[in-house]
Short mmCIF file of C-alpha atoms in Angstrom, two decimals:
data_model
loop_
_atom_site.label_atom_id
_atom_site.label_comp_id
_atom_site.label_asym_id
_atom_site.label_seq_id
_atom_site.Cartn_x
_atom_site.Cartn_y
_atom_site.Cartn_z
CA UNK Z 10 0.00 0.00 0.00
CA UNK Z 11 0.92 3.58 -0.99
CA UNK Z 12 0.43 6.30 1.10
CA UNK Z 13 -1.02 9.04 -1.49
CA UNK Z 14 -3.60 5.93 -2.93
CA UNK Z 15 -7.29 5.55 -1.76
CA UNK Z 16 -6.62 1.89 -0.81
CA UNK Z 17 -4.30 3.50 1.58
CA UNK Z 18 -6.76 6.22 3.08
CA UNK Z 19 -9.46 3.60 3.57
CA UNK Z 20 -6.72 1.18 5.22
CA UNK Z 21 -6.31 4.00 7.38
CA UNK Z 22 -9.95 4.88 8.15
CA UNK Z 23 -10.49 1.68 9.30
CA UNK Z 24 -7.51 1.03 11.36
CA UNK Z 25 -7.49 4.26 13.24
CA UNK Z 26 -11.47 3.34 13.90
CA UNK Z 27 -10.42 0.13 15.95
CA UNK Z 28 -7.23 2.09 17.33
CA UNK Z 29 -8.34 5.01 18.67
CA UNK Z 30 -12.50 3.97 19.47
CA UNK Z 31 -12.98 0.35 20.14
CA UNK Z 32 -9.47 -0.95 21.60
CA UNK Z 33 -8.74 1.96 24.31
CA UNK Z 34 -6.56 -0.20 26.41
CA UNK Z 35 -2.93 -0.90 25.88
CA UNK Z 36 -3.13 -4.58 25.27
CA UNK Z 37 -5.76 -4.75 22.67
CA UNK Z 38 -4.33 -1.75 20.93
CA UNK Z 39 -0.75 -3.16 20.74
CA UNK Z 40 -2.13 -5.99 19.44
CA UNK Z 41 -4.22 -3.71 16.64
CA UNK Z 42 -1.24 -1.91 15.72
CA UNK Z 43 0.80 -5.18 15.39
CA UNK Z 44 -1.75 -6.41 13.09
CA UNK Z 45 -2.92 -4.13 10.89
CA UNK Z 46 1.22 -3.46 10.56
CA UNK Z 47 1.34 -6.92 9.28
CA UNK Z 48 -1.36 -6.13 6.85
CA UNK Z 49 0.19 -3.40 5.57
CA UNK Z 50 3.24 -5.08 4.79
CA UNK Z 51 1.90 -8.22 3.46
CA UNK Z 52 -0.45 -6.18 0.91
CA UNK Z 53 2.83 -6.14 -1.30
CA UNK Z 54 4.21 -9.49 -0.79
CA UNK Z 55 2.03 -11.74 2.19
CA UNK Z 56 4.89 -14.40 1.50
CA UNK Z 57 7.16 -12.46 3.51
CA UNK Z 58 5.97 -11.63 6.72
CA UNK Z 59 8.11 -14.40 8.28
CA UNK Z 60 11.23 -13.15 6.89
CA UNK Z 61 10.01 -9.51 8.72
CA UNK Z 62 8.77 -11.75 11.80
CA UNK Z 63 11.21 -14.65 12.24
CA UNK Z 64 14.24 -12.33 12.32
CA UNK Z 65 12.80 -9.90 14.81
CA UNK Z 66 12.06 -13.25 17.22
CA UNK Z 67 15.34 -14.14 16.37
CA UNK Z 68 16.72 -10.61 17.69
CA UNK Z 69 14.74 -10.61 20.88
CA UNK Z 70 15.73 -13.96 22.43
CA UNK Z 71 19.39 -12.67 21.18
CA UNK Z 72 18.85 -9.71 23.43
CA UNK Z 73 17.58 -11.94 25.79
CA UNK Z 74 20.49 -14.25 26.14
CA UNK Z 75 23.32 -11.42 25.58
CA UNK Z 76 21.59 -9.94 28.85
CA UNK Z 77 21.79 -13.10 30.99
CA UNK Z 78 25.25 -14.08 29.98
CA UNK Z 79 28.11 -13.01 32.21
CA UNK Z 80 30.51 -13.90 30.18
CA UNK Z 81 31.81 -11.29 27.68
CA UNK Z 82 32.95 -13.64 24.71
CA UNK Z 83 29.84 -15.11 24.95
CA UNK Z 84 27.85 -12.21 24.69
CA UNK Z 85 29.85 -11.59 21.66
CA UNK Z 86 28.89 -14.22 20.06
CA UNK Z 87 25.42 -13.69 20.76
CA UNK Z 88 25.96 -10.82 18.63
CA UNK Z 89 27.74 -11.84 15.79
CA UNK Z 90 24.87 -13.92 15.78
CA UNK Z 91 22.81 -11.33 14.95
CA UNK Z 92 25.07 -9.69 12.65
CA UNK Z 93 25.07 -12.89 10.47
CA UNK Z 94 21.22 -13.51 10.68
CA UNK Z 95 20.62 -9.66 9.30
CA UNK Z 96 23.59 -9.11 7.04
CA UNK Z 97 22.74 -12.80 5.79
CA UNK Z 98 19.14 -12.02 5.42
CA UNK Z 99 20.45 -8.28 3.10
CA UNK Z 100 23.36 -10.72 1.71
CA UNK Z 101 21.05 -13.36 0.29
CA UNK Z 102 18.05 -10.98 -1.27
CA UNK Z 103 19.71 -7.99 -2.07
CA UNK Z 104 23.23 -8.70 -2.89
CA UNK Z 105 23.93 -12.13 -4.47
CA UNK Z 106 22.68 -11.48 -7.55
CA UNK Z 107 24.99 -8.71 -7.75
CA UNK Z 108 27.90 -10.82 -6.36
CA UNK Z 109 27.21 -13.31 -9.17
CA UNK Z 110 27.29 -10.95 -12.35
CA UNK Z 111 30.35 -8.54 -10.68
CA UNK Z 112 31.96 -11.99 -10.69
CA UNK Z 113 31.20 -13.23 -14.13
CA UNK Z 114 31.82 -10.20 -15.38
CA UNK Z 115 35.67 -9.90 -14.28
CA UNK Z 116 35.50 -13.75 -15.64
CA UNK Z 117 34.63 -12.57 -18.96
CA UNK Z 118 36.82 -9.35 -18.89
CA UNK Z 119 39.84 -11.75 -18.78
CA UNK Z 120 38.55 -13.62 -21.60
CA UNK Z 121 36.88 -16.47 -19.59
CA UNK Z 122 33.79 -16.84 -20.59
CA UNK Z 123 31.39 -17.99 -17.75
CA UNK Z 124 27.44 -18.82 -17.68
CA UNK Z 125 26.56 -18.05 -13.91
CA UNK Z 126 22.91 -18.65 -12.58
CA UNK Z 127 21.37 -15.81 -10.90
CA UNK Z 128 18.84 -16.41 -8.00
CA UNK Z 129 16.40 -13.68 -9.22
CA UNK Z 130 14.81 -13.54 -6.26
CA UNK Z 131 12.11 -10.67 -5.36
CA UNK Z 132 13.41 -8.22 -2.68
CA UNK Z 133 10.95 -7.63 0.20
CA UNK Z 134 10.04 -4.52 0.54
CA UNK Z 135 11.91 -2.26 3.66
CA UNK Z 136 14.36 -5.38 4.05
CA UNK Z 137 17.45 -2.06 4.42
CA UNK Z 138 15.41 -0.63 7.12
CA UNK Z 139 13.70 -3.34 9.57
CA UNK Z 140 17.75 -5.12 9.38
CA UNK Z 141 19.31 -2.18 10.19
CA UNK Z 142 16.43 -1.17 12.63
CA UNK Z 143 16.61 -4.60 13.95
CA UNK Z 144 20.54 -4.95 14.36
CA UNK Z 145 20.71 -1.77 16.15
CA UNK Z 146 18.63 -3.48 19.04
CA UNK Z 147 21.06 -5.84 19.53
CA UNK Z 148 24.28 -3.98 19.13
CA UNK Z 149 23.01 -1.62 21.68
CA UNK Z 150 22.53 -4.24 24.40
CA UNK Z 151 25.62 -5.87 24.04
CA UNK Z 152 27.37 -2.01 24.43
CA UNK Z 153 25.17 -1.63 27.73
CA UNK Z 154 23.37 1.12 26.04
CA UNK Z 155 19.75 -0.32 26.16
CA UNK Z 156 18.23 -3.37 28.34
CA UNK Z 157 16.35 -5.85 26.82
CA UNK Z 158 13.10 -5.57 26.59
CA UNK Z 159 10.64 -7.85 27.94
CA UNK Z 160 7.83 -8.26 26.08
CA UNK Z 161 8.00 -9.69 22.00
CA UNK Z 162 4.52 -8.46 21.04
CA UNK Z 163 5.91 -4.77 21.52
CA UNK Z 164 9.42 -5.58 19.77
CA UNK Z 165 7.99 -6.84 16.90
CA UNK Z 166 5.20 -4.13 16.79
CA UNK Z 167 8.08 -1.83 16.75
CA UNK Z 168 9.97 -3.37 14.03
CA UNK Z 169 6.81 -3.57 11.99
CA UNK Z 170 5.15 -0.34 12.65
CA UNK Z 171 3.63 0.49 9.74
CA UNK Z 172 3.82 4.65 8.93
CA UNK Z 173 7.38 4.05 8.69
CA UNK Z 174 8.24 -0.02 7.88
CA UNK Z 175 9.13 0.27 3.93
CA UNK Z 176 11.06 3.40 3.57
CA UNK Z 177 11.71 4.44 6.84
CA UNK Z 178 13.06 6.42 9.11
CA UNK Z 179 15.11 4.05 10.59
CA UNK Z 180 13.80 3.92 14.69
CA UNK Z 181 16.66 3.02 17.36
CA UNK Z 182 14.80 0.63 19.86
CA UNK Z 183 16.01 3.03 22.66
CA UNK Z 184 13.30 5.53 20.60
CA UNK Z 185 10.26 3.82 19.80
CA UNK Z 186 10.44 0.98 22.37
CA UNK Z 187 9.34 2.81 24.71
CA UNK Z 188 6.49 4.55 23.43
CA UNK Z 189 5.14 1.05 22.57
CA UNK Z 190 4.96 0.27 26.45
CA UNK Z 191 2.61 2.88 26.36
CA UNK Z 192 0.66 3.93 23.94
CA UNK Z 193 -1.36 7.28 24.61
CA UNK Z 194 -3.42 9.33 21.63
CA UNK Z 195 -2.04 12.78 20.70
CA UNK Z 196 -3.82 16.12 22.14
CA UNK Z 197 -5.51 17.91 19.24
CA UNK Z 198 -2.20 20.58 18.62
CA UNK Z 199 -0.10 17.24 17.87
CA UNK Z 200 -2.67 15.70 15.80
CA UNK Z 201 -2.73 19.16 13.70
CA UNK Z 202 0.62 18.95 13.38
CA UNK Z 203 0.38 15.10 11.86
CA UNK Z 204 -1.93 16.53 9.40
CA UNK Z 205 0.30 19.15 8.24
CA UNK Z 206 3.23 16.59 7.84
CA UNK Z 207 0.90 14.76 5.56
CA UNK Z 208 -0.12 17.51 3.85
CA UNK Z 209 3.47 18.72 3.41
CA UNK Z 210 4.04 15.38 2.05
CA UNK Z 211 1.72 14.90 0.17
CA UNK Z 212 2.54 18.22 -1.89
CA UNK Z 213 6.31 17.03 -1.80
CA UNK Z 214 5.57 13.34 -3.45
CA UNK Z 215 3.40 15.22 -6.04
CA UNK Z 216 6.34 18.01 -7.60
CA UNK Z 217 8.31 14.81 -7.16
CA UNK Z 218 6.19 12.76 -9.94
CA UNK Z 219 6.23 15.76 -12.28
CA UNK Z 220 10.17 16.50 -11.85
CA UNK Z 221 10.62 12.62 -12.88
CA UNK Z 222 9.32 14.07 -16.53
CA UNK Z 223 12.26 16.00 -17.56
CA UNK Z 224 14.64 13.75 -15.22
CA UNK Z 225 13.59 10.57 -16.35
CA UNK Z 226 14.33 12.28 -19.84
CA UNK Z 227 17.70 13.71 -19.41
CA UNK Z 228 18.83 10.41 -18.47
CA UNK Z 229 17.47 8.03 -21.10
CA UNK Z 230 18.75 10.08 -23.86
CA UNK Z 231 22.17 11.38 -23.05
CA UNK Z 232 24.10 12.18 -26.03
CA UNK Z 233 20.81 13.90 -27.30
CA UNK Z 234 20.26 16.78 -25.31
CA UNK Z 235 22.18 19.83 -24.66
CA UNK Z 236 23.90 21.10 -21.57
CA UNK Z 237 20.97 22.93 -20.19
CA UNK Z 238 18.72 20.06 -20.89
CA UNK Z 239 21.05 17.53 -19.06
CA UNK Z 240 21.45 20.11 -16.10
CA UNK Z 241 17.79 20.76 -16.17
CA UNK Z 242 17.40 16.65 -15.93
CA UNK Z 243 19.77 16.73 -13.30
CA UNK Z 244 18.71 19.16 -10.94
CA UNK Z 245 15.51 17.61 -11.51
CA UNK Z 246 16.50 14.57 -9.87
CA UNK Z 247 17.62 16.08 -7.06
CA UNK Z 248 14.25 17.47 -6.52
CA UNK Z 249 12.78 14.62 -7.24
CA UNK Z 250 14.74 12.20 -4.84
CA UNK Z 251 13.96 14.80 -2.41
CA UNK Z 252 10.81 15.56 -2.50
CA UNK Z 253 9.75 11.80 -3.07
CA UNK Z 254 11.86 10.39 -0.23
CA UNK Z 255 11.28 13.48 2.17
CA UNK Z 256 7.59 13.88 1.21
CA UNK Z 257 7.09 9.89 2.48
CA UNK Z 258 9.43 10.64 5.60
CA UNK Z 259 6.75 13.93 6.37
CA UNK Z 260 3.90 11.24 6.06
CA UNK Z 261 5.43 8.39 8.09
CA UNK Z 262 6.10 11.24 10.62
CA UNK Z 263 2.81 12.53 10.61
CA UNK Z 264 1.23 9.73 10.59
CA UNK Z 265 3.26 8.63 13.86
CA UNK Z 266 1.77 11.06 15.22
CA UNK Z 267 -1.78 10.71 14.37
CA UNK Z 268 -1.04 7.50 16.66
CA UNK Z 269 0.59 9.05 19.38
CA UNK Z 270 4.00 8.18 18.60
CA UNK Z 271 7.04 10.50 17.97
CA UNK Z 272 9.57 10.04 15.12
CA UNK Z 273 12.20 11.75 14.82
CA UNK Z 274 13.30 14.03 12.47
CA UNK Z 275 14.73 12.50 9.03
CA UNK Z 276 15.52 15.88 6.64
CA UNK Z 277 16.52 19.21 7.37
CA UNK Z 278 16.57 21.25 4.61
CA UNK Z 279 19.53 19.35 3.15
CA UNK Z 280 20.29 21.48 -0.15
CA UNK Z 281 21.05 24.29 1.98
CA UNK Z 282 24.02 22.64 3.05
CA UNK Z 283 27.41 24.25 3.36
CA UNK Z 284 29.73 21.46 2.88
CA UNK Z 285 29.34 17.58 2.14
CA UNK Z 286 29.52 16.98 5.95
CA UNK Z 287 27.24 19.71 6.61
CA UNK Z 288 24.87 17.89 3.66
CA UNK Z 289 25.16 14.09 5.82
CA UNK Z 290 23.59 16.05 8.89
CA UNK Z 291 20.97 16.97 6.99
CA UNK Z 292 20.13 14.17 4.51
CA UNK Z 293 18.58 10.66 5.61
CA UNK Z 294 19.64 11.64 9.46
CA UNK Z 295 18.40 8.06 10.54
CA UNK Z 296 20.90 6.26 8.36
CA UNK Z 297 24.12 8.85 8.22
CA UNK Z 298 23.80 8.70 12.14
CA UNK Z 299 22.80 4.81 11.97
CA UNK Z 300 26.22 4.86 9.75
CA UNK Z 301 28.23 7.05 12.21
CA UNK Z 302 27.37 5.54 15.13
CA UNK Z 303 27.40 1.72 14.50
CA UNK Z 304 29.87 1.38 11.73
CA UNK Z 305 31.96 4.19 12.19
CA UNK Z 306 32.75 4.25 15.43
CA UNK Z 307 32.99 0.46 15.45
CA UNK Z 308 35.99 1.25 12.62
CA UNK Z 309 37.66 3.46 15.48
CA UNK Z 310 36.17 6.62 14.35
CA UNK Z 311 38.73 9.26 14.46
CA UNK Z 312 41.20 7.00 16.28
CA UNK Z 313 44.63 5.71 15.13
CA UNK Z 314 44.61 8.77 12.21
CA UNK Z 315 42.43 6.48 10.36
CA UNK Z 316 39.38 8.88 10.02
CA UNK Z 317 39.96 8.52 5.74
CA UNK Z 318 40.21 4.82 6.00
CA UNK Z 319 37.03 4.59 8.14
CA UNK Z 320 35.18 7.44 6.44
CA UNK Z 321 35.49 6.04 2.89
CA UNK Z 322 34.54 2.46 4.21
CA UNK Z 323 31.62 4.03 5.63
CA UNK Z 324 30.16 5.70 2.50
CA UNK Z 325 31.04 3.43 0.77
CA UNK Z 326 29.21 0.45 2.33
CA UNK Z 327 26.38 3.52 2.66
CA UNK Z 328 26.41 3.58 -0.83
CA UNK Z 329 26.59 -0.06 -0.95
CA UNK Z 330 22.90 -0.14 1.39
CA UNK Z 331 21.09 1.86 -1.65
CA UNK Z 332 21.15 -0.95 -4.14
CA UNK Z 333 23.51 -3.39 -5.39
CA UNK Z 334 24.73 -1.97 -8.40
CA UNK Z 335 28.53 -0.32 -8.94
CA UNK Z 336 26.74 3.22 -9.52
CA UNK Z 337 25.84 3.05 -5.84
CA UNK Z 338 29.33 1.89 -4.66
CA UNK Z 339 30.87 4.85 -6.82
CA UNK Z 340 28.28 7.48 -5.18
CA UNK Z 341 29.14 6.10 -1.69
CA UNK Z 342 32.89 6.39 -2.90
CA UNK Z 343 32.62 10.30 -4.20
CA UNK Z 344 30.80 10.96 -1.34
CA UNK Z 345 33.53 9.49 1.08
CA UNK Z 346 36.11 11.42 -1.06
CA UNK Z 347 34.71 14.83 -0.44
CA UNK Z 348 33.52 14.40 3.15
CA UNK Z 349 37.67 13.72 3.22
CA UNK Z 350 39.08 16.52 1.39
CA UNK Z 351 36.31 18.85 3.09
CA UNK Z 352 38.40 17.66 6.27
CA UNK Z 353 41.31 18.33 4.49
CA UNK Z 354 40.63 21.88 3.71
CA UNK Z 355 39.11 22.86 7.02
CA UNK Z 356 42.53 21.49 8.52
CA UNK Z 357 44.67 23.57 6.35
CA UNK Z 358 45.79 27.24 7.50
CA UNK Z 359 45.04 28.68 4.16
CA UNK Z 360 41.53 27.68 4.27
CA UNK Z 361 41.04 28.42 8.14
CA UNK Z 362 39.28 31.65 7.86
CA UNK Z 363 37.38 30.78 4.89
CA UNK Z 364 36.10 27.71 6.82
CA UNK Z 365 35.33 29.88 10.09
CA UNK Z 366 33.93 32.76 8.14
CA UNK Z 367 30.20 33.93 8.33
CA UNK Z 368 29.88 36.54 5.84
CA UNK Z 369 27.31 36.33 3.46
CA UNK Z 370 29.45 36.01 0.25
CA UNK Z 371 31.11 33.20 1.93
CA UNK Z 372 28.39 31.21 2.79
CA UNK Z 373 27.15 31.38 -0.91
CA UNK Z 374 30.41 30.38 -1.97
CA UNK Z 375 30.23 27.22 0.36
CA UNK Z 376 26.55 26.59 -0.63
CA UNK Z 377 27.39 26.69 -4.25
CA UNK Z 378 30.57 24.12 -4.37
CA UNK Z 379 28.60 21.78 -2.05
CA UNK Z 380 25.41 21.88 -4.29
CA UNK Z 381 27.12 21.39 -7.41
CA UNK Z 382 29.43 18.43 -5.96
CA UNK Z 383 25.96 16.96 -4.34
CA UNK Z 384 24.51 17.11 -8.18
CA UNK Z 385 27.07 15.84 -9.52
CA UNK Z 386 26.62 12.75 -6.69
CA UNK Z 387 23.10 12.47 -7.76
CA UNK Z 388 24.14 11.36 -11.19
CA UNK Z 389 25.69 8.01 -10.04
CA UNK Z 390 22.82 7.61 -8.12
CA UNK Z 391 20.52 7.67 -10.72
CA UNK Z 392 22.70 6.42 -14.01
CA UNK Z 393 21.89 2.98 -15.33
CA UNK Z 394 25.39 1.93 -15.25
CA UNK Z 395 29.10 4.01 -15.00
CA UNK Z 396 29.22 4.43 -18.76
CA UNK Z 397 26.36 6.19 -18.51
CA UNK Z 398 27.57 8.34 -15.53
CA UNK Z 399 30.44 9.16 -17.02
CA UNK Z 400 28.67 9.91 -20.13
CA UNK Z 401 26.48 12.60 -18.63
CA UNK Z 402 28.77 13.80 -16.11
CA UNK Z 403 30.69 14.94 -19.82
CA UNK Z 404 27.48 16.42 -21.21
CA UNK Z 405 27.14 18.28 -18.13
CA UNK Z 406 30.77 20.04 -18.83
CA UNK Z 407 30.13 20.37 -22.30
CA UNK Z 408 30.57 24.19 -23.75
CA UNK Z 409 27.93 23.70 -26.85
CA UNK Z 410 24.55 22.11 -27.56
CA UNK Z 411 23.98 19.23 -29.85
CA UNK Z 412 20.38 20.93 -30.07
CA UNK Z 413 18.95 24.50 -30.65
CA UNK Z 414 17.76 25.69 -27.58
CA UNK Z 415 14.27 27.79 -27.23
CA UNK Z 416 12.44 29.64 -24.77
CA UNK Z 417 10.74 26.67 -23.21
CA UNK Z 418 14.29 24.76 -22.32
CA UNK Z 419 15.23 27.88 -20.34
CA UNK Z 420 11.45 27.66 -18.70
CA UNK Z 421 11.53 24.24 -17.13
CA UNK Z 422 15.42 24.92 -15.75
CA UNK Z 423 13.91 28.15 -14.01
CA UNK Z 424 11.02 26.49 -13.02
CA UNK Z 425 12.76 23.23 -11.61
CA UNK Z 426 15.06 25.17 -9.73
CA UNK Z 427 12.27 27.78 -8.13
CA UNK Z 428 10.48 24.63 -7.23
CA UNK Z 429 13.32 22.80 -5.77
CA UNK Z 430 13.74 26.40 -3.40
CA UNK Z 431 10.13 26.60 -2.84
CA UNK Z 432 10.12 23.57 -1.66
CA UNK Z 433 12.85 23.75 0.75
CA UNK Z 434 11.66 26.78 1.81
CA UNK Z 435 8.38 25.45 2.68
CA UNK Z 436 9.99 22.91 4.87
CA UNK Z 437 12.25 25.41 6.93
CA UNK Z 438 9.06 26.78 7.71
CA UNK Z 439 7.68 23.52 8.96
CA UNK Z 440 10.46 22.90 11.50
CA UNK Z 441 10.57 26.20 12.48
CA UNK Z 442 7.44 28.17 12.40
CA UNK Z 443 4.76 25.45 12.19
CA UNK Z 444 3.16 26.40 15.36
CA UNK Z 445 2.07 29.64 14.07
CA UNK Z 446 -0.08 28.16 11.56
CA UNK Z 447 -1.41 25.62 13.97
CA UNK Z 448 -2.67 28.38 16.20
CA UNK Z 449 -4.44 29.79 12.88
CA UNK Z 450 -7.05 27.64 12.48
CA UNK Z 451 -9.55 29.25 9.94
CA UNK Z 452 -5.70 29.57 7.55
CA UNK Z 453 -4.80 26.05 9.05
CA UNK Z 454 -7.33 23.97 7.12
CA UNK Z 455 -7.92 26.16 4.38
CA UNK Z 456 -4.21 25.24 3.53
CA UNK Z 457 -4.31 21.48 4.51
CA UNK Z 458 -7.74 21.29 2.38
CA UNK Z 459 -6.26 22.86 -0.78
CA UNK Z 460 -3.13 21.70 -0.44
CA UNK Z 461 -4.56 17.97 -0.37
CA UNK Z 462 -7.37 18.70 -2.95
CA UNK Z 463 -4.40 19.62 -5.31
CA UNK Z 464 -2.44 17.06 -4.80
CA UNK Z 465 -5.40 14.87 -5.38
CA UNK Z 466 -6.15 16.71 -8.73
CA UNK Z 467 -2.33 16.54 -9.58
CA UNK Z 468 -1.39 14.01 -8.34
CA UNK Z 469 -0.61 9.62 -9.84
CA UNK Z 470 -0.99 7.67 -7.12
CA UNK Z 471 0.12 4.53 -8.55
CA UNK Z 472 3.80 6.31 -8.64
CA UNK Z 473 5.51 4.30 -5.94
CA UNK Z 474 8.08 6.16 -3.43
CA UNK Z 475 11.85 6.07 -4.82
CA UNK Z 476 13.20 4.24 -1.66
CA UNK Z 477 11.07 1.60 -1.77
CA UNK Z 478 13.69 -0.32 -3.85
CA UNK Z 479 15.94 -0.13 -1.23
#
């Protein structure tokens, strides 16, 4: 089920008419949530549940048993444990395939011709997220940071709750465990608040669809086009990756909260960045700090002056998560090599009070370098292969057009662009002045009723959510 799809809003209607008016005590409403999470899930692929289920069981009694053993070896091993069922799990559906043709591929590249089976099986949908989601649990009680929990129902509740299962963000059991040991309704401010995140979302997925127009276009025909065309196509990914995978995050949020549960927050503004670290602090926050703080620092960090080695290791196994293709590997690599030389530069004296200025000039200067380097990320991202990358990341440098440009090439690169601002304009209002539309409540729904209707109007709701895939 799709969020922005009637099926959805009648899943919805239903649910929240059990959860919030027949089953008012904790019990019965855990159970609900559980559930109708369950349903949601299995209306893409019923066949696996189990593989959702069976490795959250097999988590908890991990948790379990690292808790009641003394011993410290063994508790390791409780964890590798865990580390083998949910890499295994990601290793199995997402990655052998790609293991299999990297490796007849070299095969053939050194003239060895080799016919290698692939499994071709389906990926479940949110496998990235519950693993990672899931792994965290246990890694965090085998550091001391989190008791187990007693109590499966709620664990696997957790893992499967439903506004943010397929695409995330990705919930640290210290965060959302909690909460499901007791559940409690919002108050009407927080509810209004939900249905402004949907809203907001809503709007987002929509400018999303239509961006994939000229994007989707720039980078099936790539020796067609001219340089504007391909930057148009280009930018226009980047606000379409944003405002599809941000515009879910807004719903899961808000939807969270229609339930009485807090998420945190998974976006902030992110193409306002001033550098490529500043960008990771701001993009996907539940996986760069997922990232930071259980691979990272499980590298050494910072320690042992091997903050490059561990840094490009990081993105590139970040990279890696996405989807198992080399275009992923290479954006987790370019990434890790300008987080690196952004280090680089700050640590240099020549670059000291450029780095520490706050002039205005400045600033733009940083924002500038860091977008273009971030669009030029976006097109391994979305490339079908390297070639291809490489091929437009030419056409993008190009001096020249292979076609005559008019009036209306011009018009969709200006209008891309004022809608990728718009947009991130609209959500720096959202985490910072929300309230004062809240307390507005004649201007409140006129916006949340127009602002749906036209995304209704708009709107294809059979477009599924980029991250899905991941």
């Amino acid at each position: 089920m799709i969020f922005n799809t009637p099926l959805f809003f009648w899943f919805f209607c239903i649910f929240i008419l059990f959860y919030g008016f027949v089953f008012l005590k904790q019990t019965p409403k855990l159970y609900c949530l559980l559930i109708s999470s369950l349903v949601f899930y299995g209306a893409w692929n019923y066949s696996f549940i189990p593989l959702l289920v069976g490795s959250g069981i097999a988590d908890y009694f991990i948790a379990q048993a690292m808790a009641n053993s003394l011993d410290k070896k063994n508790k390791k091993r409780w964890l590798m444990l865990s580390v083998t069922i949910n890499l295994g799990i990601l290793a199995v559906f997402k990655y052998a395939d790609f293991a299999i043709e990297s490796v007849a591929a070299l095969l053939s590249s050194i003239g060895y011709n080799a016919s290698l089976e692939t499994l071709s099986w389906v990926l479940p949908v949110g496998i990235s997220f519950y693993t990672f989601q899931s792994l965290s649990y246990t890694i965090d009680v085998y550091r001391g940071d989190l008791k187990p929990r007693k109590g499966l129902v709620e664990f696997i509740a957790a893992l499967s709750f439903f506004p943010q299962l397929v695409a995330g963000p990705i919930l640290r059991a210290k965060h959302i465990l909690p909460q499901m040991h007791k559940i409690s309704l919002p108050k009407w401010g927080e509810a209004k608040h939900g249905f402004l995140l949907i809203t907001v979302g809503l709007i987002k997925k929509t400018g999303a669809d239509i961006l994939a127009i000229p994007a989707d276009k720039a980078f099936a025909a790539q020796e067609s086009l001219s340089t504007l065309e391909m930057w148009t196509g280009v930018l226009a990914f980047a606000g379409q990756i944003y405002g599809d995978f941000s515009g879910y995050t807004d719903m899961a949020i808000g939807l969270a909260i229609l339930l009485g549960f807090n998420v945190p927050l998974n976006f902030r503004v992110p193409y306002f960045a001033l550098s490529p670290v500043d960008f990771w602090r701001r993009w996907h926050i539940s996986l760069s700090s997922w990232l930071k703080d259980y691979l990272y620092i499980s590298l050494g960090g910072n320690r042992y002056n091997q903050r490059t080695r561990n840094i490009f290791i990081t993105m590139l196994l970040g990279g890696l998560w996405h989807g198992a293709a080399w275009t992923f590997v290479a954006w987790g690599a370019f990434h890790g090599a300008i987080i690196t030389l952004t280090h680089y530069l700050a640590s240099q004296p020549l670059f000291t009070r450029f780095n520490h200025s706050n002039r205005l000039t400045t600033r733009l200067v940083k924002w500038a370098v860091t977008f273009y380097l971030i669009l030029l990320g976006w097109v391994f991202f979305r490339a079908p292969d390297m070639h291809s990358a490489v091929t437009i990341i030419g056409n993008l440098h190009t001096i020249g057009s292979a076609t005559e440009l008019g009036a209306h090439a011009w018009l969709i690169f200006a209008l891309t662009a004022v809608w990728v601002l718009l947009v991130h304009v609209m959500d720096h209002y959202v985490i910072k002045s929300a309230n004062k539309l809240e307390n507005k409540n004649g201007l409140f729904w006129f916006v949340i009723i127009v602002g749906q209707a036209l995304c209704l109007l708009i709107g294809e709701p059979s477009n599924e959510f980029i991250y899905f895939q991941f």
